[in-house]
Short mmCIF file of C-alpha atoms and ligand atoms in Angstrom, two decimals:
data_model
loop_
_atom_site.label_atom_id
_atom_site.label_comp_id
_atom_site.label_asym_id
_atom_site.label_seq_id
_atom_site.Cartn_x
_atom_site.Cartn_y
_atom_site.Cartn_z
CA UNK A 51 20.09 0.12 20.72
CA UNK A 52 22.79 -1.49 18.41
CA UNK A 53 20.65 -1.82 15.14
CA UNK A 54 20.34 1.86 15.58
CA UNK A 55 22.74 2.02 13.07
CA UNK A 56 20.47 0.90 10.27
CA UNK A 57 18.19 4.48 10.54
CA UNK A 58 17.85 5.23 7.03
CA UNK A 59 18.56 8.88 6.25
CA UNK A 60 17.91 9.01 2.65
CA UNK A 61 14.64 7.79 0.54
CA UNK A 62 15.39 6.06 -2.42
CA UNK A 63 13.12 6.60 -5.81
CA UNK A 64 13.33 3.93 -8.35
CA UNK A 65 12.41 6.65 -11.04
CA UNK A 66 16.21 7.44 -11.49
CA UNK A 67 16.73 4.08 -12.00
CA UNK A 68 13.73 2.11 -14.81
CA UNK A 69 15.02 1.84 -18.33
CA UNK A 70 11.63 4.30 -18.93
CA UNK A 71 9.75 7.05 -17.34
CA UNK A 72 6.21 6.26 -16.33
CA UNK A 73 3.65 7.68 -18.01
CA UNK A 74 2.33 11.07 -17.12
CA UNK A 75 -0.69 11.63 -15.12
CA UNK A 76 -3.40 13.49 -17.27
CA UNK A 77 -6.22 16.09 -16.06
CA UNK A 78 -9.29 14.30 -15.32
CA UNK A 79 -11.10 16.36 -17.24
CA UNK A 80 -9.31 17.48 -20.41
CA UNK A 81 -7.15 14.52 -20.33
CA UNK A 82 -3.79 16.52 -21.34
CA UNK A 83 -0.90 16.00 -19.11
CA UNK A 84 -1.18 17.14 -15.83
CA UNK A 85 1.12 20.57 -14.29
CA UNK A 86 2.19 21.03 -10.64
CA UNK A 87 -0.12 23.62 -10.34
CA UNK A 88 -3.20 21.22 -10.85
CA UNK A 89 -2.13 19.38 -7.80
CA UNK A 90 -0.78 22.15 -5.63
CA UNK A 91 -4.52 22.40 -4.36
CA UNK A 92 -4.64 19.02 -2.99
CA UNK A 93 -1.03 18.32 -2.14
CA UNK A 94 2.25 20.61 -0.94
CA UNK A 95 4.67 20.94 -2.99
CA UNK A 96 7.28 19.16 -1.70
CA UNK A 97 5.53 15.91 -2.44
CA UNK A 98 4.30 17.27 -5.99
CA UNK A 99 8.12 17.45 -6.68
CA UNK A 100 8.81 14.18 -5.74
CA UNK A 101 5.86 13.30 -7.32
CA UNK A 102 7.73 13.73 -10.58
CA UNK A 103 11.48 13.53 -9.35
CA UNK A 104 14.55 11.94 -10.99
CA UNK A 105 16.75 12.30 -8.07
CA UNK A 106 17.88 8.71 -6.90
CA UNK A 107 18.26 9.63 -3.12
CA UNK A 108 16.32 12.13 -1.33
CA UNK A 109 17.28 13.49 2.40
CA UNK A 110 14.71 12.50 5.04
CA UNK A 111 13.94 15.82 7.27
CA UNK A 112 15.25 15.32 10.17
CA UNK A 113 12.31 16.06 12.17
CA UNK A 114 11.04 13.21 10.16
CA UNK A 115 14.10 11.01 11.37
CA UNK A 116 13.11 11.53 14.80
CA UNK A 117 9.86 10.39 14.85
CA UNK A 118 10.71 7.81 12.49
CA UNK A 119 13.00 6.57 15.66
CA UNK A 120 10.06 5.94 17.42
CA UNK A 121 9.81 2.55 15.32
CA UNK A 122 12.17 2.31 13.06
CA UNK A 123 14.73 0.84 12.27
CA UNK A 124 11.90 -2.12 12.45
CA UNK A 125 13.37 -5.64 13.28
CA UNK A 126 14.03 -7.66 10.17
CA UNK A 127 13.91 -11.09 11.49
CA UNK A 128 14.41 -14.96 9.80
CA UNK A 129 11.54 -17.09 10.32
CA UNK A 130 13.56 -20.33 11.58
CA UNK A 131 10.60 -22.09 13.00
CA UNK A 132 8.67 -21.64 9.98
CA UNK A 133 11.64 -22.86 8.39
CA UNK A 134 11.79 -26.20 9.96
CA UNK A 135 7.94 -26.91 10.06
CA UNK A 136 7.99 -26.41 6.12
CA UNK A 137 11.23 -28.86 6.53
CA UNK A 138 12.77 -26.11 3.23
CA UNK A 139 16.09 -25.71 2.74
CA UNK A 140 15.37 -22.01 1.62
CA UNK A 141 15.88 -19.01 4.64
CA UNK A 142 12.61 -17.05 4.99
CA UNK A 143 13.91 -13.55 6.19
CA UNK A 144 10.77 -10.81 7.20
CA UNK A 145 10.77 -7.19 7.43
CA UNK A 146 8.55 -6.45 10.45
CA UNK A 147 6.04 -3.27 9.71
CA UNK A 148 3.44 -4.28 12.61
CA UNK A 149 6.28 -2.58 14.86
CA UNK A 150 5.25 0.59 14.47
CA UNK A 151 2.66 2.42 16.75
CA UNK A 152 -0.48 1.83 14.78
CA UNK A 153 0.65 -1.59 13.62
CA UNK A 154 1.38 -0.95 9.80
CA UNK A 155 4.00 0.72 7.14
CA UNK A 156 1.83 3.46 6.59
CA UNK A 157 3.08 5.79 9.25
CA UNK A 158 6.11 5.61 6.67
CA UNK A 159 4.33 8.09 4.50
CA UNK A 160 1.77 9.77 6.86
CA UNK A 161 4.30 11.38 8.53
CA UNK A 162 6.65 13.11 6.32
CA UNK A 163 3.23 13.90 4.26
CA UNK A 164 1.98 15.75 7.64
CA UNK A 165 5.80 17.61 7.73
CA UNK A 166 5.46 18.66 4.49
CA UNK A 167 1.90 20.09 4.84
CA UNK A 168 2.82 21.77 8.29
CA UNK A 169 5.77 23.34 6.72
CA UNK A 170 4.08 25.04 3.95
CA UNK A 171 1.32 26.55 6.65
CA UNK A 172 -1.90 24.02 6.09
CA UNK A 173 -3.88 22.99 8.96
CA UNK A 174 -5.96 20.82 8.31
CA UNK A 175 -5.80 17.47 6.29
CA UNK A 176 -9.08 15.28 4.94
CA UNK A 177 -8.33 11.65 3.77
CA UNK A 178 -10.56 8.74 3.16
CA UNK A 179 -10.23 5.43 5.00
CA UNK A 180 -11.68 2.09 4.32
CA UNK A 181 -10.63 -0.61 7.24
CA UNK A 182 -8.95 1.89 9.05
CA UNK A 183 -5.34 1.30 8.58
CA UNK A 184 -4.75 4.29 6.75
CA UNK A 185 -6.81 7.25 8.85
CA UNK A 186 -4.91 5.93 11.98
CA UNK A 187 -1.39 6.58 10.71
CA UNK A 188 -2.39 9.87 10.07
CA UNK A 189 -4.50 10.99 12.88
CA UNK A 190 -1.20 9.65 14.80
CA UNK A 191 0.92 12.32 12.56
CA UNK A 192 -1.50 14.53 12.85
CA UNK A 193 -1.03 14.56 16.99
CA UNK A 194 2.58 14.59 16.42
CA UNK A 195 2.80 17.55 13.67
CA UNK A 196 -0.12 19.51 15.27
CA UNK A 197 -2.02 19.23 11.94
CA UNK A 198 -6.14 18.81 12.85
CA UNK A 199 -7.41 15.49 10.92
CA UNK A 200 -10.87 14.81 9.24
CA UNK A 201 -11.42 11.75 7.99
CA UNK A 202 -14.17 10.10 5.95
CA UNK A 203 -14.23 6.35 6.95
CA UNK A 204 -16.40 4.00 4.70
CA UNK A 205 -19.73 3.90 6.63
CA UNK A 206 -19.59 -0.11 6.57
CA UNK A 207 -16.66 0.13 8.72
CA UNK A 208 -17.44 2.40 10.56
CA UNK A 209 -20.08 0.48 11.61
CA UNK A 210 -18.57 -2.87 11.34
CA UNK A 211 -14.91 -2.07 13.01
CA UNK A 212 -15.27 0.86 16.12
CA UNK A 213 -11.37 -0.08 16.83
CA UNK A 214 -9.53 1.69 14.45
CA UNK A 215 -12.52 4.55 14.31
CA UNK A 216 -11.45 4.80 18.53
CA UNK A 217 -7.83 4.56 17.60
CA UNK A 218 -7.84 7.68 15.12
CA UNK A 219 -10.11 9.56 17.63
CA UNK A 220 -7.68 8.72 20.69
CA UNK A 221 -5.09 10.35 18.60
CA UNK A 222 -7.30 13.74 18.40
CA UNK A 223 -8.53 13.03 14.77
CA UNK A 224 -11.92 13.46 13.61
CA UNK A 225 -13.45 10.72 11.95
CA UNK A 226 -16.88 10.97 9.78
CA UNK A 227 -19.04 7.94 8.43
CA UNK A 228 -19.00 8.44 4.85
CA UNK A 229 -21.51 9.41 2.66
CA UNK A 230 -22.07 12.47 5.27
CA UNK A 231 -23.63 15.36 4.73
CA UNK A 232 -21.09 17.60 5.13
CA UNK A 233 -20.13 17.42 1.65
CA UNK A 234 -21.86 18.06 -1.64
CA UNK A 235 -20.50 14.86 -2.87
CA UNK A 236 -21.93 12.87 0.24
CA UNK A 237 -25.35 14.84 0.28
CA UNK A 238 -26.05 13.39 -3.30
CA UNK A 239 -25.53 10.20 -2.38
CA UNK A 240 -27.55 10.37 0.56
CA UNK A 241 -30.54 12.06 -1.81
CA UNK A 242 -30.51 8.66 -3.59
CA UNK A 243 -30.05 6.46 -0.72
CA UNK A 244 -30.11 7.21 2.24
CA UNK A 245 -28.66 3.85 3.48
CA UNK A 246 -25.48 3.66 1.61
CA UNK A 247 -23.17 1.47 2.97
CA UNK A 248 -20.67 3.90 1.36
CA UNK A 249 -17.32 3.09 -0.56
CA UNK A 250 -13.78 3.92 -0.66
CA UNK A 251 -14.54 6.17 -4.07
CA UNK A 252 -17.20 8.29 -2.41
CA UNK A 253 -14.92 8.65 0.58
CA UNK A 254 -12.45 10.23 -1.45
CA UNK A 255 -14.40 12.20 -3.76
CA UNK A 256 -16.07 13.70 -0.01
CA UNK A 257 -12.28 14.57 1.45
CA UNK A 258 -10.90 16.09 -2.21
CA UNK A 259 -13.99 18.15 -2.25
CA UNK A 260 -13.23 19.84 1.37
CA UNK A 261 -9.66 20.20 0.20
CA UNK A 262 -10.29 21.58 -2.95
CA UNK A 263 -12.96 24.41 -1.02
CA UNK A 264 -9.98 25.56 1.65
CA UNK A 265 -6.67 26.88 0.77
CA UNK A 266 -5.68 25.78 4.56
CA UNK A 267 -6.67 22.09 3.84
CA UNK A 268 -5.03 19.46 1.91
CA UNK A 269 -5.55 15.70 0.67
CA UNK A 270 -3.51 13.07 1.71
CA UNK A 271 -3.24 10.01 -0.06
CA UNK A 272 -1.97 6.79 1.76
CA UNK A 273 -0.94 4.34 -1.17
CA UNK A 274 -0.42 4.69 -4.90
CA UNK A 275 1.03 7.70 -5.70
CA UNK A 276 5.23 8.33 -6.58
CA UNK A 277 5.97 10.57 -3.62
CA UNK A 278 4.04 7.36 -1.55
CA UNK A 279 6.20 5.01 -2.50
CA UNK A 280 9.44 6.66 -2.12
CA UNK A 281 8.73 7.40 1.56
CA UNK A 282 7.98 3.39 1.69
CA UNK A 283 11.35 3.02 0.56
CA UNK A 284 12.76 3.38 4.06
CA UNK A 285 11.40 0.01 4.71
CA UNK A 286 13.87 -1.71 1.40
CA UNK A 287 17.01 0.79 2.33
CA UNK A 288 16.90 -0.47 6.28
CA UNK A 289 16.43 -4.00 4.56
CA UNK A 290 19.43 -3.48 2.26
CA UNK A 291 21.49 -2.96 5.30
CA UNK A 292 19.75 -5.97 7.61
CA UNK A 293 20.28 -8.31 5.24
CA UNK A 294 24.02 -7.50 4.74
CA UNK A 295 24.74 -7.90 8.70
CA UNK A 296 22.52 -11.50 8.16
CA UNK A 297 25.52 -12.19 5.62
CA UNK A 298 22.33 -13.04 3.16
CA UNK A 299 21.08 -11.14 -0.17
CA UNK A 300 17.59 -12.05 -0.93
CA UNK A 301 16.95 -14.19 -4.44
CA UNK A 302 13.29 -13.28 -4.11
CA UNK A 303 11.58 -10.27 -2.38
CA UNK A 304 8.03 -10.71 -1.84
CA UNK A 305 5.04 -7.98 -0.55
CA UNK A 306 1.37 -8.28 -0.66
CA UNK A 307 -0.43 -4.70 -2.99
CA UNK A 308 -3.38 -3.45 -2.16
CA UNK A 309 -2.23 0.25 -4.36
CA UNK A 310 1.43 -1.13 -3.72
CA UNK A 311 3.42 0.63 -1.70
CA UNK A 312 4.34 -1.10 1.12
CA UNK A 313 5.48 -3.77 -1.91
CA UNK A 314 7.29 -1.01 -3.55
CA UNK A 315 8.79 0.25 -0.27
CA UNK A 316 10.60 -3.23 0.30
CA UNK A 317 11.04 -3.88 -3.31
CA UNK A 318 12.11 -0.72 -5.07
CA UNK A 319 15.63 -0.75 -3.15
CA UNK A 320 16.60 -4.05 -4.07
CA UNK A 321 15.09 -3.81 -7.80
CA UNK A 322 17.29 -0.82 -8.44
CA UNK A 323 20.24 -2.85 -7.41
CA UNK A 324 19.38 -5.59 -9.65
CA UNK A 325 19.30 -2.77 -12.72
CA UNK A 326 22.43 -0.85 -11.83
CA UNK A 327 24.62 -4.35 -10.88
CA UNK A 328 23.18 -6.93 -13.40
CA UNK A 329 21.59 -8.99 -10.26
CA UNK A 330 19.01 -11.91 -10.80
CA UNK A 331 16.86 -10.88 -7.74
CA UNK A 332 12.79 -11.71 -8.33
CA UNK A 333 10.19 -9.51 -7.57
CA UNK A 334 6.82 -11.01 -6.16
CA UNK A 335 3.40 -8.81 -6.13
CA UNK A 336 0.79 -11.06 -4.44
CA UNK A 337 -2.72 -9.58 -4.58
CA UNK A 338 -5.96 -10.76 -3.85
CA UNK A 339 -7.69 -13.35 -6.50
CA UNK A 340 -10.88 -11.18 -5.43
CA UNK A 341 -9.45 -7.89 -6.81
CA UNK A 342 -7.14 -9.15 -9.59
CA UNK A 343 -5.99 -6.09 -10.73
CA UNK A 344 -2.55 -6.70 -12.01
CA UNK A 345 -3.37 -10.57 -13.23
CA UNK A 346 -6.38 -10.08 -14.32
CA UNK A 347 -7.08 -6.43 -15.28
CA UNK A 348 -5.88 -3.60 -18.22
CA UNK A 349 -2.38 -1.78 -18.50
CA UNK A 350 -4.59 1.48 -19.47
CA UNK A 351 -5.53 5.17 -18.51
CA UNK A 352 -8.08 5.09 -15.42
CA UNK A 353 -9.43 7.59 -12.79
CA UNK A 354 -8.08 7.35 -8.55
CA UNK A 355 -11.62 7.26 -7.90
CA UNK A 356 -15.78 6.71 -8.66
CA UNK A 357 -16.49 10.03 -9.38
CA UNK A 358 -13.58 10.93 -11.31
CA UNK A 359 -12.39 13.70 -9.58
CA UNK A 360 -8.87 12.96 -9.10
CA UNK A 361 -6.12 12.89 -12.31
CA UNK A 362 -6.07 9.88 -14.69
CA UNK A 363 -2.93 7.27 -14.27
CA UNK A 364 -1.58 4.42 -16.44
CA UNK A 365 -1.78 1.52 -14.28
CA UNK A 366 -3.16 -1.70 -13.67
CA UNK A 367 -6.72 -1.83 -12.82
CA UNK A 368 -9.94 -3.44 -12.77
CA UNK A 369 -11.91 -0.09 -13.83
CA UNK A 370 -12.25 2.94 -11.79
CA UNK A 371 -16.21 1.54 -11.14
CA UNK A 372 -15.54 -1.34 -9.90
CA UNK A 373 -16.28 -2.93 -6.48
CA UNK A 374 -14.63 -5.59 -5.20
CA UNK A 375 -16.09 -7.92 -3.16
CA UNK A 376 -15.81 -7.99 0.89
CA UNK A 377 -13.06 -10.03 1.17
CA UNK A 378 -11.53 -9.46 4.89
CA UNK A 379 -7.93 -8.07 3.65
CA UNK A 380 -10.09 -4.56 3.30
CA UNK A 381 -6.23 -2.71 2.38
CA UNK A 382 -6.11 -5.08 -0.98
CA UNK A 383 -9.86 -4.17 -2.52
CA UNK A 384 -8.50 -1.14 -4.74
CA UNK A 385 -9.22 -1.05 -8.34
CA UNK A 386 -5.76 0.36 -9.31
CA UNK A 387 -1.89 0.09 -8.81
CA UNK A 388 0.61 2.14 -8.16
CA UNK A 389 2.31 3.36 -11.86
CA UNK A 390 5.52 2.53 -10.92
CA UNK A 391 4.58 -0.92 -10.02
CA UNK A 392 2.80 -1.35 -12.74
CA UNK A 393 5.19 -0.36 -15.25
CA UNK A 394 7.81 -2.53 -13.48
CA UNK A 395 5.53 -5.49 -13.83
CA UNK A 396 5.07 -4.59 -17.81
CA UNK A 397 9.00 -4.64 -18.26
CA UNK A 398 9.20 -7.63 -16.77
CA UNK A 399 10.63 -6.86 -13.51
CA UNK A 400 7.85 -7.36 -11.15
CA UNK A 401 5.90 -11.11 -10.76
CA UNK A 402 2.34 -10.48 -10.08
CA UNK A 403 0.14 -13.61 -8.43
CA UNK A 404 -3.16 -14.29 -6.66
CA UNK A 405 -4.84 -16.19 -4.02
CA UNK A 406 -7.82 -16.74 -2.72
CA UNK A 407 -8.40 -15.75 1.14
CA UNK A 408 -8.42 -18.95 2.22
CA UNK A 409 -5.01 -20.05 1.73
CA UNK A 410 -3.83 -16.84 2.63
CA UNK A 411 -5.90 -17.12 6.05
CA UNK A 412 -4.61 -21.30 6.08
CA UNK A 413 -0.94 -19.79 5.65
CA UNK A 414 -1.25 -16.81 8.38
CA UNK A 415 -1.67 -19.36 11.08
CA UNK A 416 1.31 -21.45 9.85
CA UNK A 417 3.19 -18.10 10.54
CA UNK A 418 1.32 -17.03 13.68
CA UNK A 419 1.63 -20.91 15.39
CA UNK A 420 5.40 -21.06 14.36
CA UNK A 421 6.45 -17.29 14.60
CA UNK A 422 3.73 -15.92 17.37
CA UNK A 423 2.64 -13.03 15.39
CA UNK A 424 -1.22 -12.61 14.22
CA UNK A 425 -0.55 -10.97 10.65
CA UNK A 426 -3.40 -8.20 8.82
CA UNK A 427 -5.51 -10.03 6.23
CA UNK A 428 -3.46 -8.35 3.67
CA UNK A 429 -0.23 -9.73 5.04
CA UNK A 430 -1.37 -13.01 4.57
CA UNK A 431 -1.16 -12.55 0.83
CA UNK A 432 2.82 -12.21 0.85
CA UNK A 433 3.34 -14.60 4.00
CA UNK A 434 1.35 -17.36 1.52
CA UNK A 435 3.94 -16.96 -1.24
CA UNK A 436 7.12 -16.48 1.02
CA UNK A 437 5.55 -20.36 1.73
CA UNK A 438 4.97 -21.35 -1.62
CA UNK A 439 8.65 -20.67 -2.84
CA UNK A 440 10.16 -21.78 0.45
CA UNK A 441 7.75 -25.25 -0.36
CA UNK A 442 9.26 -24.82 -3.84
CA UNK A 443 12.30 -24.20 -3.54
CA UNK A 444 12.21 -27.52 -1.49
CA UNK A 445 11.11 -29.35 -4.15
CA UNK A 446 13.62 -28.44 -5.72
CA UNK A 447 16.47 -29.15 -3.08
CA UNK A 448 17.56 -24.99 -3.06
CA UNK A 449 18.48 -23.09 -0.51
CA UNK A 450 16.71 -19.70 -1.65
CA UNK A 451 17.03 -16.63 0.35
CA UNK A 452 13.34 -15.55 0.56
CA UNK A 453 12.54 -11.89 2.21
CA UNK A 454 9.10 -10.78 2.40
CA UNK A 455 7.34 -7.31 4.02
CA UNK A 456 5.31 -8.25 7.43
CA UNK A 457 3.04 -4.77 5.96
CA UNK A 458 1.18 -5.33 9.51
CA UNK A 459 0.00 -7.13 12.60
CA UNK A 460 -3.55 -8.22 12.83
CA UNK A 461 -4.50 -7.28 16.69
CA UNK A 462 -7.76 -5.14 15.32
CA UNK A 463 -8.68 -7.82 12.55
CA UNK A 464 -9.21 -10.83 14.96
CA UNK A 465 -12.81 -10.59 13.96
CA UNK A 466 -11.42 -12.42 10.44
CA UNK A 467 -9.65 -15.03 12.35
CA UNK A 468 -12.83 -15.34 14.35
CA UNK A 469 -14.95 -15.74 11.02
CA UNK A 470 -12.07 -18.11 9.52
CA UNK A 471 -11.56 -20.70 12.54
CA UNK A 472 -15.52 -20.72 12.64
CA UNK A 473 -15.56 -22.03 8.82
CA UNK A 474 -17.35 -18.99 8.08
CA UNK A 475 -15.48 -17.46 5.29
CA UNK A 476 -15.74 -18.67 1.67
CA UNK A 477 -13.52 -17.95 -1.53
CA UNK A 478 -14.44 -15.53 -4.35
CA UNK A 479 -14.03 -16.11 -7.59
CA UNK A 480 -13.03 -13.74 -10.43
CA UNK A 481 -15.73 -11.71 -10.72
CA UNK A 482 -15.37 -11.52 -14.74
CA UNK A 483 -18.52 -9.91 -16.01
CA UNK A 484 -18.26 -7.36 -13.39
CA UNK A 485 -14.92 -6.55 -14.65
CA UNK A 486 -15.52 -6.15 -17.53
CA UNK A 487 -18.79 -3.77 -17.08
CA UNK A 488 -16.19 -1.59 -15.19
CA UNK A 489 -13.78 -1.76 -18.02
CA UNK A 490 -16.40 -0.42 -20.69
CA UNK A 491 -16.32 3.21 -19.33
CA UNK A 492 -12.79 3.53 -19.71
CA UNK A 493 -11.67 6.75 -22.51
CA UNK A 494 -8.27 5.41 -23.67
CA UNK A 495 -8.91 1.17 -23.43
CA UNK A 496 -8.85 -0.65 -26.42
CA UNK A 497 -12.29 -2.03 -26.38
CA UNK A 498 -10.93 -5.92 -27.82
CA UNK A 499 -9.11 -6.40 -25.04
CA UNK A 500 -12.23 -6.48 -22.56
CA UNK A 501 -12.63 -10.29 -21.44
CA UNK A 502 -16.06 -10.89 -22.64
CA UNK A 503 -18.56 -11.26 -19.47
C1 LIG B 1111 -3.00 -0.64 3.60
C2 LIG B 1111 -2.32 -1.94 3.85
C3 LIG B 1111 -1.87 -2.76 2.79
C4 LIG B 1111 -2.07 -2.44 1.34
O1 LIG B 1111 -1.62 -1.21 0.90
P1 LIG B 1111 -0.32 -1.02 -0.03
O2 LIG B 1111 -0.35 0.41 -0.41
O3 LIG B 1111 -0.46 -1.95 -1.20
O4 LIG B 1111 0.85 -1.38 0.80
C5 LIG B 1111 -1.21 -3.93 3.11
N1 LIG B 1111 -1.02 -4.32 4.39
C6 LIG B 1111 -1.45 -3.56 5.43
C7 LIG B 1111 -1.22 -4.05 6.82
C8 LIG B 1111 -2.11 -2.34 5.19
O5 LIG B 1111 -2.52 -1.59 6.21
#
């Protein structure tokens, strides 16, 4: 296989590169900054290193490599059909994620997350999952790295979506409805009701608690966090190289955030480029007008999760309390985003923007009728603004070199597409007041700057 070639061998971390640090995470319960030692219950230290690392390149293992190989380097494509229905004289280039085995980027980071923990002796891994997306990619590196699985899936979907519950169990992975009663943390929410639909915070607060009771278990986290988003960055460095063979340098780059890191994975690479050579490349965060976290929410302190167990980050977010509504892209309904994506968007480096689901859905079956791929619900998101500037840029009589991140294909979501042909599906607006309730019980916010609800 020629494109071979492109196999990344190095991560890249845009820390060595932002004209600041981030801010550092703080204990959750004293609120003073954090040490590696608070985390080295929940996470190995390899990825608490990263975590706070200023190296700009950092060797994939090579036993990481090879199973990367499996998938990767994943096609970057252009979209010339779409091209020519949209009559644009921009180039719409795509960076196909759905190419890996579980259809998403987040075997990026399961994996070498699994390596890490199976190199420092744990067994055993807990993890939350709300659609799915997540627990499959690592109940797949689980099978691969002989690690045993748990995960607590969001009883809802559980329920609601037995596909990727099957997928993480054909991979050998067990998978819980959560609030169980295996935990402390689910038992109490059981005590008040025992129907809970459950949510992604009392998922997590159920798989930190096992992790934090066994020194041969750990917590993984799929999104959000530094060491995350470097291992995302293989997606940008095969890009880097992709685009050069196209003879093409993007003048946008453009990726849909749920806690941002498939955004940050394609982004990141390019971004430190434009720092380090003076480049005018924009940076496009597209994100739900449901879950508005970045448009619509505080630059502030805030907890990973409802009950506050895990360590306080400056980021975007809509408060650690609130719930989004059910809108179908399930991988875009967190509260917060990623620090370094967040702190990129306050220097001005980052473009944040949302839609509603319907034009994202209206926009996925441009793609899928011109292209032939069925994108995830949270794909839509980027594949509507790759659109919108290609419609723009048309307008405008440019040719614009547009690349955006295909995060995944949407072969287990069809039950959206089956809800969205049927005119079933309706548009959310900003759920102000319930923002702002959420907003209230943050420590560190500046009270005035609560939208009043
Ligand atoms: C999980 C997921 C997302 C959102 O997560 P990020 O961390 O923001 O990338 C987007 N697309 C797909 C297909 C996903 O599975």
């Amino acid at each position: 296989m020629s494109d071979k070639k492109f196999l990344s061998k190095e991560w890249y971390n845009i820390m060595a590169d932002l004209p600041e640090p981030p801010a550092p995470a703080l204990h959750p319960l004293n609120h003073t900054p954090l040490t590696p030692n608070d985390l080295a219950a929940l996470f190995p230290m390899a990825c608490i290193e990263q975590e706070v690392s200023t190296e700009r390149y950092i060797p994939i293992p090579e036993e990481v490599q090879e199973i990367y190989a499996l998938w990767r380097p994943t096609p970057l494509r252009r979209a010339r059909r779409l091209e020519k229905a949209l009559d644009t004289p921009a180039h719409i280039y795509y960076k196909y994620e759905g190419a890996s085995p579980v259809g998403s980027h987040k075997p990026n980071t399961a994996v070498p997350q699994a390596y890490y923990n199976k190199i420092e002796g744990i067994n055993r891994l807990t993890t939350e999952t709300g659609a799915g997306q997540w627990g499959s990619a690592l109940a797949m590196a689980g099978a691969f790295l002989d690690i045993d699985v748990q995960v607590y899936m969001v009883k809802a979907s559980y329920d609601l979506k037995p596909g990727r519950r099957l997928v993480m169990q054909s991979f050998g992975a067990r998978c819980t409805p959560s609030p169980s009663n295996e935990t402390a943390s689910g038992r109490a929410i059981l005590a008040q009701d025992p129907d809970s639909p459950g949510s992604l915070g009392i998922a997590i607060s159920e798989a930190v608690e096992l992790a934090m009771q066994d020194p041969e278990t750990k917590y993984s986290l799929g999104s959000v966090l530094n060491h995350v988003l470097i291992h995302q960055s293989v997606i940008g460095e095969e890009a880097l190289q992709q685009m050069e063979e196209h003879g093409a340098y993007p003048d946008v780059v453009i990726g849909c955030v749920g806690g941002g890191s498939n955004f940050g994975g394609i982004a990141f690479p390019f971004l430190g480029e434009r720092l380090r050579e003076n480049k005018q490349t924009r940076f496009v965060a597209v994100e739900p007008a449901a879950c508005p976290k970045i448009t619509k929410g505080a630059y502030t302190y805030d907890y990973g999760d409802t009950a506050k167990l895990t360590p306080m980050m400056k980021m975007h977010t809509l408060g650690h309390s609130f719930v989004p509504p059910a809108i179908h892209a399930g991988g875009l309904r967190y509260h917060g985003m990623a620090p370094l994506v967040s702190l990129a968007t306050e220097l001005g480096l980052v473009e944040a923007r949302a839609y509603p689901q319907l034009s994202c859905f209206d926009a996925a079956l441009q793609f899928t009728r011109t292209e032939g791929i069925i994108p995830a619900p949270e794909t839509s998101h980027a594949i509507r603004a790759a659109i919108d500037e290609a419609l723009d840029a048309k307008e405008k009589g440019e040719e614009r070199v547009i690349l955006f991140n295909f995060s995944g294909h949407g072969f287990l979501d069809l039950t959206s597409y089956q809800a969205y042909l049927g005119g079933e599906l309706q548009n959310y607006d900003y759920p102000e007041s319930k923002v702002a309730e959420a907003l209230r019980d943050l420590p560190f916010l500046d009270k005035a700057a609560i939208p009043v609800g």
